[in-house]
Amino acid sequence: MINEKILVPAIFAAFILLEAVTGRFFQKEKGSTRDVVIEVSSSLTIVLITVPLIFAVAPLLVEAVRPGSEDALAFLPWWAMLGILLVADDMTQYWWHRASHTFPVLYNLHRAHHSGGYLSIRTAYRNNLFYYLFMPGLWLAAILVHLGFYPVYAVYLVVKMTVIFGAHSAWRWDEALYRVPAFTPVMWVLERTISTPATHSAHHGLHKEDGVTHYKGNYGNLLFFWDVLFGTAKITRRYPETYGIEGMEPVSAGRELLWPLVRK
């Protein structure tokens, strides 16, 4: 059985290594101590506190409503579990992400993800400390695991996090493939199915006038298909030259990490 608790950190570390050996991890010219504080704080919080808390509390809530519900849906075939996870976890995350770019209250929980002047594996978990705590998909995933989805969820999570890490990484795995004519049909399908460095970097671009940046779209995490389906996709096969938040005054690291508790 896949041990996602080991594989996901290992894959994260592999992307760090890839960026480090190619000189793209430390971001010395674009990053600052402020960025390090935000990234370390948010990354450690989601891994060590937020996710374990959600996966501990969600089963208790389910059991309070329906005692004896553990593994109640374990009889479902793997493909049905996968389909349910894609909707309950990944599609809801698309809508949570989209809502975070639509409603100012939610954007305060997400702006840290975009305030760095670069896109890197460093930014994969970069968010307000409450952003993931309130993410519906995480709670639904925890409930489904309690109901018997764990064997499928473990594989699903490894695949999903690999795609997300790859989409954020400054090491662009798709760039070389775009230059190979034989891969053109494959890449056409792939870039409309999962998030890639090209499609996701467009979401992080600084200037919409560059013809690449698509700040109000390309919200998908595992599946870019949600953007295609719901009309928010932009595919250019190019990458923004600059990253960040256009036209917004910078705020303190404390506010980005702890809003609404810190408002300055």
mmCIF file of C-alpha atoms in Angstrom:
data_model
loop_
_atom_site.group_PDB
_atom_site.id
_atom_site.type_symbol
_atom_site.label_atom_id
_atom_site.label_comp_id
_atom_site.label_asym_id
_atom_site.label_seq_id
_atom_site.Cartn_x
_atom_site.Cartn_y
_atom_site.Cartn_z
ATOM 1 C CA MET A 1 0.000 0.000 0.000
ATOM 2 C CA ILE A 2 1.223 3.514 -0.849
ATOM 3 C CA ASN A 3 2.346 5.550 2.150
ATOM 4 C CA GLU A 4 1.385 9.090 1.188
ATOM 5 C CA LYS A 5 2.838 10.476 4.419
ATOM 6 C CA ILE A 6 6.288 9.553 3.154
ATOM 7 C CA LEU A 7 5.828 9.943 -0.609
ATOM 8 C CA VAL A 8 4.324 13.441 -0.635
ATOM 9 C CA PRO A 9 7.164 15.000 1.440
ATOM 10 C CA ALA A 10 9.681 13.050 -0.673
ATOM 11 C CA ILE A 11 8.216 14.435 -3.901
ATOM 12 C CA PHE A 12 8.175 17.941 -2.397
ATOM 13 C CA ALA A 13 11.845 17.509 -1.469
ATOM 14 C CA ALA A 14 12.629 16.271 -4.986
ATOM 15 C CA PHE A 15 11.217 19.477 -6.503
ATOM 16 C CA ILE A 16 13.234 21.532 -4.016
ATOM 17 C CA LEU A 17 16.341 19.657 -5.132
ATOM 18 C CA LEU A 18 15.523 20.170 -8.822
ATOM 19 C CA GLU A 19 15.134 23.903 -8.269
ATOM 20 C CA ALA A 20 18.270 24.078 -6.128
ATOM 21 C CA VAL A 21 20.539 22.321 -8.632
ATOM 22 C CA THR A 22 19.201 24.527 -11.445
ATOM 23 C CA GLY A 23 19.652 27.703 -9.387
ATOM 24 C CA ARG A 24 15.945 28.519 -9.097
ATOM 25 C CA PHE A 25 15.083 27.788 -5.477
ATOM 26 C CA PHE A 26 16.539 30.572 -3.339
ATOM 27 C CA GLN A 27 15.166 33.457 -5.436
ATOM 28 C CA LYS A 28 17.802 35.811 -3.990
ATOM 29 C CA GLU A 29 17.067 38.620 -6.463
ATOM 30 C CA LYS A 30 13.269 38.499 -6.138
ATOM 31 C CA GLY A 31 12.691 37.125 -2.634
ATOM 32 C CA SER A 32 13.207 38.569 0.832
ATOM 33 C CA THR A 33 13.272 37.546 4.480
ATOM 34 C CA ARG A 34 9.564 38.394 4.556
ATOM 35 C CA ASP A 35 8.908 35.758 1.892
ATOM 36 C CA VAL A 36 10.849 33.140 3.832
ATOM 37 C CA VAL A 37 8.835 33.871 6.986
ATOM 38 C CA ILE A 38 5.521 33.535 5.137
ATOM 39 C CA GLU A 39 6.517 30.373 3.291
ATOM 40 C CA VAL A 40 8.048 28.535 6.235
ATOM 41 C CA SER A 41 5.198 29.489 8.577
ATOM 42 C CA SER A 42 2.405 28.533 6.201
ATOM 43 C CA SER A 43 4.068 25.336 4.958
ATOM 44 C CA LEU A 44 4.770 24.013 8.443
ATOM 45 C CA THR A 45 1.301 24.970 9.669
ATOM 46 C CA ILE A 46 -0.632 23.119 6.964
ATOM 47 C CA VAL A 47 1.552 19.996 7.190
ATOM 48 C CA LEU A 48 1.926 19.764 10.956
ATOM 49 C CA ILE A 49 -1.305 21.338 12.240
ATOM 50 C CA THR A 50 -4.080 22.052 9.729
ATOM 51 C CA VAL A 51 -4.326 18.773 7.829
ATOM 52 C CA PRO A 52 -3.825 16.522 10.890
ATOM 53 C CA LEU A 53 -6.443 18.576 12.745
ATOM 54 C CA ILE A 54 -9.002 18.271 9.950
ATOM 55 C CA PHE A 55 -8.424 14.529 9.551
ATOM 56 C CA ALA A 56 -8.792 14.067 13.317
ATOM 57 C CA VAL A 57 -11.897 16.216 13.802
ATOM 58 C CA ALA A 58 -13.901 15.275 10.674
ATOM 59 C CA PRO A 59 -14.380 11.603 11.697
ATOM 60 C CA LEU A 60 -15.537 12.701 15.149
ATOM 61 C CA LEU A 61 -18.175 14.930 13.578
ATOM 62 C CA VAL A 62 -19.365 12.139 11.290
ATOM 63 C CA GLU A 63 -19.525 9.674 14.180
ATOM 64 C CA ALA A 64 -21.506 12.194 16.222
ATOM 65 C CA VAL A 65 -24.120 12.313 13.458
ATOM 66 C CA ARG A 66 -23.966 8.653 12.457
ATOM 67 C CA PRO A 67 -22.234 6.342 14.955
ATOM 68 C CA GLY A 68 -20.496 3.321 13.456
ATOM 69 C CA SER A 69 -19.986 4.954 10.075
ATOM 70 C CA GLU A 70 -16.303 4.063 9.730
ATOM 71 C CA ASP A 71 -15.684 2.249 6.401
ATOM 72 C CA ALA A 72 -19.388 2.459 5.569
ATOM 73 C CA LEU A 73 -18.586 3.072 1.886
ATOM 74 C CA ALA A 74 -15.571 0.763 1.637
ATOM 75 C CA PHE A 75 -17.588 -1.553 -0.637
ATOM 76 C CA LEU A 76 -17.475 0.945 -3.521
ATOM 77 C CA PRO A 77 -15.199 0.092 -6.482
ATOM 78 C CA TRP A 78 -11.983 2.116 -6.816
ATOM 79 C CA TRP A 79 -13.176 3.995 -9.892
ATOM 80 C CA ALA A 80 -16.292 5.199 -8.077
ATOM 81 C CA MET A 81 -14.173 6.372 -5.140
ATOM 82 C CA LEU A 82 -11.858 8.202 -7.539
ATOM 83 C CA GLY A 83 -14.756 9.945 -9.255
ATOM 84 C CA ILE A 84 -16.224 11.015 -5.918
ATOM 85 C CA LEU A 85 -12.831 12.324 -4.746
ATOM 86 C CA LEU A 86 -12.320 14.323 -7.928
ATOM 87 C CA VAL A 87 -15.640 16.080 -7.365
ATOM 88 C CA ALA A 88 -15.677 16.324 -3.565
ATOM 89 C CA ASP A 89 -12.020 17.322 -3.187
ATOM 90 C CA ASP A 90 -10.610 18.689 -6.443
ATOM 91 C CA MET A 91 -13.667 20.359 -7.979
ATOM 92 C CA THR A 92 -14.629 21.988 -4.693
ATOM 93 C CA GLN A 93 -11.042 23.227 -4.393
ATOM 94 C CA TYR A 94 -11.410 24.812 -7.841
ATOM 95 C CA TRP A 95 -14.507 26.679 -6.642
ATOM 96 C CA TRP A 96 -12.867 27.623 -3.321
ATOM 97 C CA HIS A 97 -9.889 28.991 -5.250
ATOM 98 C CA ARG A 98 -12.153 30.812 -7.695
ATOM 99 C CA ALA A 99 -14.221 32.276 -4.842
ATOM 100 C CA SER A 100 -10.985 33.471 -3.235
ATOM 101 C CA HIS A 101 -10.342 35.603 -6.312
ATOM 102 C CA THR A 102 -13.942 36.821 -6.428
ATOM 103 C CA PHE A 103 -14.841 37.828 -2.863
ATOM 104 C CA PRO A 104 -12.564 40.273 -0.981
ATOM 105 C CA VAL A 105 -13.074 38.524 2.358
ATOM 106 C CA LEU A 106 -11.754 35.257 0.981
ATOM 107 C CA TYR A 107 -9.013 36.980 -1.004
ATOM 108 C CA ASN A 108 -7.522 38.157 2.291
ATOM 109 C CA LEU A 109 -6.969 34.465 3.060
ATOM 110 C CA HIS A 110 -5.293 33.857 -0.303
ATOM 111 C CA ARG A 111 -3.301 36.935 -1.272
ATOM 112 C CA ALA A 112 -0.125 35.610 0.378
ATOM 113 C CA HIS A 113 -0.043 32.938 -2.325
ATOM 114 C CA HIS A 114 0.405 35.650 -4.950
ATOM 115 C CA SER A 115 2.409 38.342 -3.167
ATOM 116 C CA GLY A 116 5.822 36.846 -3.929
ATOM 117 C CA GLY A 117 7.652 38.106 -6.988
ATOM 118 C CA TYR A 118 8.274 34.593 -8.288
ATOM 119 C CA LEU A 119 6.664 31.207 -8.825
ATOM 120 C CA SER A 120 8.455 28.304 -7.173
ATOM 121 C CA ILE A 121 7.926 25.136 -5.187
ATOM 122 C CA ARG A 122 8.331 27.522 -2.255
ATOM 123 C CA THR A 123 4.902 28.994 -3.026
ATOM 124 C CA ALA A 124 3.008 25.686 -3.215
ATOM 125 C CA TYR A 125 1.770 25.928 0.401
ATOM 126 C CA ARG A 126 2.116 29.715 0.725
ATOM 127 C CA ASN A 127 -1.231 31.003 2.046
ATOM 128 C CA ASN A 128 -2.910 32.558 5.049
ATOM 129 C CA LEU A 129 -2.895 30.113 7.967
ATOM 130 C CA PHE A 130 -6.715 29.886 7.837
ATOM 131 C CA TYR A 131 -6.997 29.342 4.060
ATOM 132 C CA TYR A 132 -6.676 25.565 4.220
ATOM 133 C CA LEU A 133 -8.528 25.241 7.511
ATOM 134 C CA PHE A 134 -11.729 26.446 5.845
ATOM 135 C CA MET A 135 -11.180 24.659 2.514
ATOM 136 C CA PRO A 136 -14.290 22.472 1.945
ATOM 137 C CA GLY A 137 -12.399 19.878 -0.082
ATOM 138 C CA LEU A 138 -10.058 18.977 2.765
ATOM 139 C CA TRP A 139 -12.980 18.375 5.126
ATOM 140 C CA LEU A 140 -14.838 16.313 2.534
ATOM 141 C CA ALA A 141 -11.697 14.287 1.823
ATOM 142 C CA ALA A 142 -11.265 13.598 5.543
ATOM 143 C CA ILE A 143 -14.887 12.462 5.783
ATOM 144 C CA LEU A 144 -14.483 10.160 2.767
ATOM 145 C CA VAL A 145 -11.316 8.636 4.217
ATOM 146 C CA HIS A 146 -13.266 7.879 7.377
ATOM 147 C CA LEU A 147 -15.970 6.251 5.265
ATOM 148 C CA GLY A 148 -13.472 3.859 3.683
ATOM 149 C CA PHE A 149 -11.769 5.735 0.828
ATOM 150 C CA TYR A 150 -8.251 5.604 2.275
ATOM 151 C CA PRO A 151 -6.618 3.074 -0.152
ATOM 152 C CA VAL A 152 -7.752 5.105 -3.168
ATOM 153 C CA TYR A 153 -7.208 8.467 -1.466
ATOM 154 C CA ALA A 154 -3.556 7.635 -0.708
ATOM 155 C CA VAL A 155 -2.816 7.115 -4.416
ATOM 156 C CA TYR A 156 -4.997 10.063 -5.442
ATOM 157 C CA LEU A 157 -3.193 12.390 -3.028
ATOM 158 C CA VAL A 158 0.268 11.413 -4.266
ATOM 159 C CA VAL A 159 -0.765 12.045 -7.880
ATOM 160 C CA LYS A 160 -2.540 15.303 -7.020
ATOM 161 C CA MET A 161 0.315 16.754 -4.996
ATOM 162 C CA THR A 162 2.840 15.777 -7.671
ATOM 163 C CA VAL A 163 0.819 17.723 -10.232
ATOM 164 C CA ILE A 164 0.421 20.721 -7.893
ATOM 165 C CA PHE A 165 4.115 20.786 -6.989
ATOM 166 C CA GLY A 166 5.017 20.513 -10.665
ATOM 167 C CA ALA A 167 2.637 23.308 -11.640
ATOM 168 C CA HIS A 168 4.226 25.665 -9.098
ATOM 169 C CA SER A 169 7.834 24.671 -9.657
ATOM 170 C CA ALA A 170 10.302 27.048 -11.260
ATOM 171 C CA TRP A 171 11.645 23.911 -12.971
ATOM 172 C CA ARG A 172 9.163 23.761 -15.869
ATOM 173 C CA TRP A 173 8.740 20.145 -16.888
ATOM 174 C CA ASP A 174 6.432 21.041 -19.805
ATOM 175 C CA GLU A 175 8.744 23.577 -21.453
ATOM 176 C CA ALA A 176 10.983 21.035 -23.175
ATOM 177 C CA LEU A 177 8.029 18.863 -24.225
ATOM 178 C CA TYR A 178 6.410 21.797 -26.044
ATOM 179 C CA ARG A 179 9.478 21.958 -28.293
ATOM 180 C CA VAL A 180 9.128 18.339 -29.447
ATOM 181 C CA PRO A 181 6.710 18.110 -32.407
ATOM 182 C CA ALA A 182 5.938 14.454 -31.684
ATOM 183 C CA PHE A 183 4.515 15.441 -28.291
ATOM 184 C CA THR A 184 2.153 18.106 -29.682
ATOM 185 C CA PRO A 185 -1.010 15.927 -29.613
ATOM 186 C CA VAL A 186 -0.133 14.569 -26.163
ATOM 187 C CA MET A 187 0.487 18.036 -24.733
ATOM 188 C CA TRP A 188 -2.768 19.331 -26.245
ATOM 189 C CA VAL A 189 -4.660 16.743 -24.213
ATOM 190 C CA LEU A 190 -2.471 17.003 -21.115
ATOM 191 C CA GLU A 191 -2.661 20.779 -20.762
ATOM 192 C CA ARG A 192 -6.445 20.586 -20.896
ATOM 193 C CA THR A 193 -6.561 17.819 -18.325
ATOM 194 C CA ILE A 194 -4.105 18.672 -15.523
ATOM 195 C CA SER A 195 -2.449 21.850 -14.282
ATOM 196 C CA THR A 196 0.930 22.465 -15.907
ATOM 197 C CA PRO A 197 3.657 25.046 -15.244
ATOM 198 C CA ALA A 198 2.482 27.032 -18.278
ATOM 199 C CA THR A 199 -1.197 27.189 -17.375
ATOM 200 C CA HIS A 200 -0.651 27.740 -13.670
ATOM 201 C CA SER A 201 2.124 30.307 -14.056
ATOM 202 C CA ALA A 202 -0.331 32.383 -16.085
ATOM 203 C CA HIS A 203 -2.513 32.554 -12.977
ATOM 204 C CA HIS A 204 0.422 33.996 -11.005
ATOM 205 C CA GLY A 205 1.524 36.598 -13.575
ATOM 206 C CA LEU A 206 1.888 40.251 -12.633
ATOM 207 C CA HIS A 207 0.724 42.134 -15.745
ATOM 208 C CA LYS A 208 -2.404 41.056 -17.632
ATOM 209 C CA GLU A 209 -1.216 43.112 -20.625
ATOM 210 C CA ASP A 210 1.591 40.623 -21.272
ATOM 211 C CA GLY A 211 -0.780 38.343 -23.164
ATOM 212 C CA VAL A 212 -0.023 35.433 -20.826
ATOM 213 C CA THR A 213 -1.250 36.415 -17.367
ATOM 214 C CA HIS A 214 -4.724 35.177 -16.476
ATOM 215 C CA TYR A 215 -5.180 36.158 -12.845
ATOM 216 C CA LYS A 216 -8.965 35.626 -12.945
ATOM 217 C CA GLY A 217 -8.742 32.102 -14.276
ATOM 218 C CA ASN A 218 -6.635 28.928 -14.466
ATOM 219 C CA TYR A 219 -7.782 28.020 -10.960
ATOM 220 C CA GLY A 220 -7.468 24.231 -11.280
ATOM 221 C CA ASN A 221 -5.273 22.300 -8.866
ATOM 222 C CA LEU A 222 -5.076 18.692 -10.017
ATOM 223 C CA LEU A 223 -7.477 18.964 -12.930
ATOM 224 C CA PHE A 224 -7.219 21.935 -15.287
ATOM 225 C CA PHE A 225 -10.294 20.367 -16.869
ATOM 226 C CA TRP A 226 -12.435 22.300 -14.388
ATOM 227 C CA ASP A 227 -11.234 25.554 -15.980
ATOM 228 C CA VAL A 228 -12.044 24.194 -19.432
ATOM 229 C CA LEU A 229 -15.470 23.027 -18.267
ATOM 230 C CA PHE A 230 -16.414 26.221 -16.406
ATOM 231 C CA GLY A 231 -14.962 28.709 -18.901
ATOM 232 C CA THR A 232 -11.966 30.073 -16.975
ATOM 233 C CA ALA A 233 -9.163 28.460 -19.012
ATOM 234 C CA LYS A 234 -6.426 30.310 -20.891
ATOM 235 C CA ILE A 235 -3.728 28.312 -22.679
ATOM 236 C CA THR A 236 -0.800 30.105 -24.326
ATOM 237 C CA ARG A 237 2.125 27.673 -23.804
ATOM 238 C CA ARG A 238 4.097 30.672 -22.581
ATOM 239 C CA TYR A 239 5.157 31.893 -19.141
ATOM 240 C CA PRO A 240 4.892 35.367 -17.579
ATOM 241 C CA GLU A 241 8.163 37.237 -17.198
ATOM 242 C CA THR A 242 7.053 38.770 -13.888
ATOM 243 C CA TYR A 243 4.929 37.535 -10.980
ATOM 244 C CA GLY A 244 3.012 39.120 -8.121
ATOM 245 C CA ILE A 245 -0.058 41.248 -7.423
ATOM 246 C CA GLU A 246 -0.649 44.174 -9.737
ATOM 247 C CA GLY A 247 -1.868 47.491 -8.321
ATOM 248 C CA MET A 248 -2.212 46.432 -4.677
ATOM 249 C CA GLU A 249 -0.393 47.991 -1.748
ATOM 250 C CA PRO A 250 1.896 45.569 0.095
ATOM 251 C CA VAL A 251 0.835 44.504 3.579
ATOM 252 C CA SER A 252 2.740 43.009 6.489
ATOM 253 C CA ALA A 253 3.669 39.355 6.689
ATOM 254 C CA GLY A 254 1.577 39.189 9.874
ATOM 255 C CA ARG A 255 -1.539 40.315 8.050
ATOM 256 C CA GLU A 256 -1.010 37.929 5.152
ATOM 257 C CA LEU A 257 -0.516 35.015 7.516
ATOM 258 C CA LEU A 258 -3.035 35.811 10.240
ATOM 259 C CA TRP A 259 -5.832 37.971 8.805
ATOM 260 C CA PRO A 260 -8.427 38.589 10.245
ATOM 261 C CA LEU A 261 -6.590 38.393 13.596
ATOM 262 C CA VAL A 262 -3.946 40.810 12.265
ATOM 263 C CA ARG A 263 -5.245 43.657 10.103
ATOM 264 C CA LYS A 264 -2.192 45.878 9.628
#
